[in-house]
Every structure is written in C-alpha cells, then in structure tokens.
Amino acid sequence: MPAYILAQLKFTKREAYDRYQSNFYPVFKQFQARVLIAQESPTVLEGEWSCDKVVLLEFPTVEEALRFNDSPEYTEIAKDRRAGADGIVLLLKGLG
C-alpha cells in the first residue's frame, strides 16, 4: 500500500531552508520514492492557508517512508529544514 509524506512549510530563515533543499535530492534518491509536488505559493481554492510551500512525497510502503524519515542522512539535513521553516509534516496511508 503506498504511503505519502505531506509537508506544509512557512519559511523563517530562507538561507537555512535553501541549504536543506540543496542537500535533499542526494539523500532522497537513496530511497524508493518520488516527489509528486514541491510548490511554493499554491493556489488556495477554499479556506485560509498561511504557509509558503507544500511538498508531497510518495513511497511504496509506510515502512519505506519511515526508513527515509528516520535515516541518519535525512535526520542530519532536516536540521536545516527545521531551522529554516516552521512546518506540519504528516505521514499518510494510501488507499490499497
């Protein structure tokens, strides 16, 4: 069953976030996953949204999503994401 990581981000220190972003793909490509969406300033169709960026990652399984999220390589670069943006990050289970 596929799994997704959804992040909604509000930039606080763009230079730290940019450093995270430049290191993201070399780490991410080690995993069985795809970036489905990485968009700044999406169009809000309904409600209020105070973030700057939304990211949606797809993994073949929940286990692979957690392997990525908990990996030492991602844990290291995620320090810059946390320093550069406030965020809500969710693990979502796809429909099987």
mmCIF file of C-alpha atoms in Angstrom:
data_model
loop_
_atom_site.group_PDB
_atom_site.id
_atom_site.type_symbol
_atom_site.label_atom_id
_atom_site.label_comp_id
_atom_site.label_asym_id
_atom_site.label_seq_id
_atom_site.Cartn_x
_atom_site.Cartn_y
_atom_site.Cartn_z
ATOM 1 C CA MET A 1 0.000 0.000 0.000
ATOM 2 C CA PRO A 2 1.504 3.391 -0.933
ATOM 3 C CA ALA A 3 2.342 5.982 1.689
ATOM 4 C CA TYR A 4 2.819 9.721 1.440
ATOM 5 C CA ILE A 5 4.638 12.378 3.405
ATOM 6 C CA LEU A 6 2.887 15.736 3.186
ATOM 7 C CA ALA A 7 4.654 18.869 4.441
ATOM 8 C CA GLN A 8 3.232 22.371 4.755
ATOM 9 C CA LEU A 9 6.016 24.882 5.356
ATOM 10 C CA LYS A 10 6.262 28.518 6.442
ATOM 11 C CA PHE A 11 9.732 29.940 5.803
ATOM 12 C CA THR A 12 11.501 31.557 8.758
ATOM 13 C CA LYS A 13 15.157 31.582 7.598
ATOM 14 C CA ARG A 14 15.292 31.136 3.861
ATOM 15 C CA GLU A 15 19.069 30.583 3.758
ATOM 16 C CA ALA A 16 18.768 27.571 6.090
ATOM 17 C CA TYR A 17 15.860 26.162 4.072
ATOM 18 C CA ASP A 18 17.764 26.656 0.811
ATOM 19 C CA ARG A 19 20.708 24.729 2.298
ATOM 20 C CA TYR A 20 18.301 21.891 3.201
ATOM 21 C CA GLN A 21 16.819 21.952 -0.273
ATOM 22 C CA SER A 22 20.239 21.753 -1.948
ATOM 23 C CA ASN A 23 21.064 18.647 0.113
ATOM 24 C CA PHE A 24 17.651 16.984 -0.207
ATOM 25 C CA TYR A 25 17.900 15.149 -3.552
ATOM 26 C CA PRO A 26 21.255 13.441 -2.914
ATOM 27 C CA VAL A 27 19.674 11.921 0.222
ATOM 28 C CA PHE A 28 16.198 11.331 -1.234
ATOM 29 C CA LYS A 29 17.415 9.419 -4.292
ATOM 30 C CA GLN A 30 18.674 6.645 -1.991
ATOM 31 C CA PHE A 31 15.074 5.647 -1.298
ATOM 32 C CA GLN A 32 12.271 4.144 -3.348
ATOM 33 C CA ALA A 33 10.217 7.303 -3.632
ATOM 34 C CA ARG A 34 9.031 10.114 -5.861
ATOM 35 C CA VAL A 35 8.463 13.807 -5.313
ATOM 36 C CA LEU A 36 4.908 14.403 -6.511
ATOM 37 C CA ILE A 37 4.596 18.055 -5.517
ATOM 38 C CA ALA A 38 7.046 20.705 -4.295
ATOM 39 C CA GLN A 39 5.311 24.005 -4.871
ATOM 40 C CA GLU A 40 5.666 27.431 -3.382
ATOM 41 C CA SER A 41 2.582 29.657 -3.237
ATOM 42 C CA PRO A 42 -0.071 27.163 -4.362
ATOM 43 C CA THR A 43 -3.488 28.496 -5.309
ATOM 44 C CA VAL A 44 -5.858 28.332 -2.349
ATOM 45 C CA LEU A 45 -9.331 27.381 -3.526
ATOM 46 C CA GLU A 46 -11.055 27.371 -0.161
ATOM 47 C CA GLY A 47 -10.228 28.422 3.385
ATOM 48 C CA GLU A 48 -7.139 30.176 4.695
ATOM 49 C CA TRP A 49 -3.622 28.879 4.251
ATOM 50 C CA SER A 50 -0.734 30.711 5.889
ATOM 51 C CA CYS A 51 2.153 28.581 4.631
ATOM 52 C CA ASP A 52 4.629 29.248 1.811
ATOM 53 C CA LYS A 53 5.191 25.783 0.358
ATOM 54 C CA VAL A 54 3.618 22.363 0.131
ATOM 55 C CA VAL A 55 5.531 19.133 -0.556
ATOM 56 C CA LEU A 56 4.087 15.693 -1.269
ATOM 57 C CA LEU A 57 6.364 12.641 -1.387
ATOM 58 C CA GLU A 58 5.209 9.177 -2.460
ATOM 59 C CA PHE A 59 6.646 5.910 -1.117
ATOM 60 C CA PRO A 60 5.712 2.316 -1.980
ATOM 61 C CA THR A 61 5.066 1.481 1.689
ATOM 62 C CA VAL A 62 4.776 3.091 5.116
ATOM 63 C CA GLU A 63 7.959 1.258 6.073
ATOM 64 C CA GLU A 64 9.923 2.899 3.252
ATOM 65 C CA ALA A 65 8.563 6.333 4.203
ATOM 66 C CA LEU A 66 9.687 5.789 7.789
ATOM 67 C CA ARG A 67 13.050 4.419 6.650
ATOM 68 C CA PHE A 68 13.590 7.700 4.766
ATOM 69 C CA ASN A 69 12.313 9.927 7.566
ATOM 70 C CA ASP A 70 14.327 8.171 10.273
ATOM 71 C CA SER A 71 17.532 7.694 8.268
ATOM 72 C CA PRO A 72 20.703 9.288 9.663
ATOM 73 C CA GLU A 73 21.254 11.108 6.356
ATOM 74 C CA TYR A 74 17.809 12.711 6.364
ATOM 75 C CA THR A 75 17.921 13.427 10.095
ATOM 76 C CA GLU A 76 21.116 15.409 9.506
ATOM 77 C CA ILE A 77 19.792 17.614 6.689
ATOM 78 C CA ALA A 78 16.368 18.017 8.339
ATOM 79 C CA LYS A 79 18.060 20.219 10.940
ATOM 80 C CA ASP A 80 18.262 22.926 8.266
ATOM 81 C CA ARG A 81 14.611 22.395 7.305
ATOM 82 C CA ARG A 82 13.550 22.897 10.903
ATOM 83 C CA ALA A 83 15.835 25.927 11.251
ATOM 84 C CA GLY A 84 14.541 27.417 8.006
ATOM 85 C CA ALA A 85 10.824 26.727 8.177
ATOM 86 C CA ASP A 86 8.029 26.015 10.588
ATOM 87 C CA GLY A 87 6.099 23.062 9.342
ATOM 88 C CA ILE A 88 3.483 20.436 9.700
ATOM 89 C CA VAL A 89 4.637 17.058 8.359
ATOM 90 C CA LEU A 90 2.168 14.187 8.044
ATOM 91 C CA LEU A 91 2.525 10.507 7.168
ATOM 92 C CA LEU A 92 -0.490 9.409 5.138
ATOM 93 C CA LYS A 93 -1.500 5.878 4.167
ATOM 94 C CA GLY A 94 -2.693 5.493 0.593
ATOM 95 C CA LEU A 95 -5.729 3.520 -0.455
ATOM 96 C CA GLY A 96 -4.846 -0.067 -1.173
#
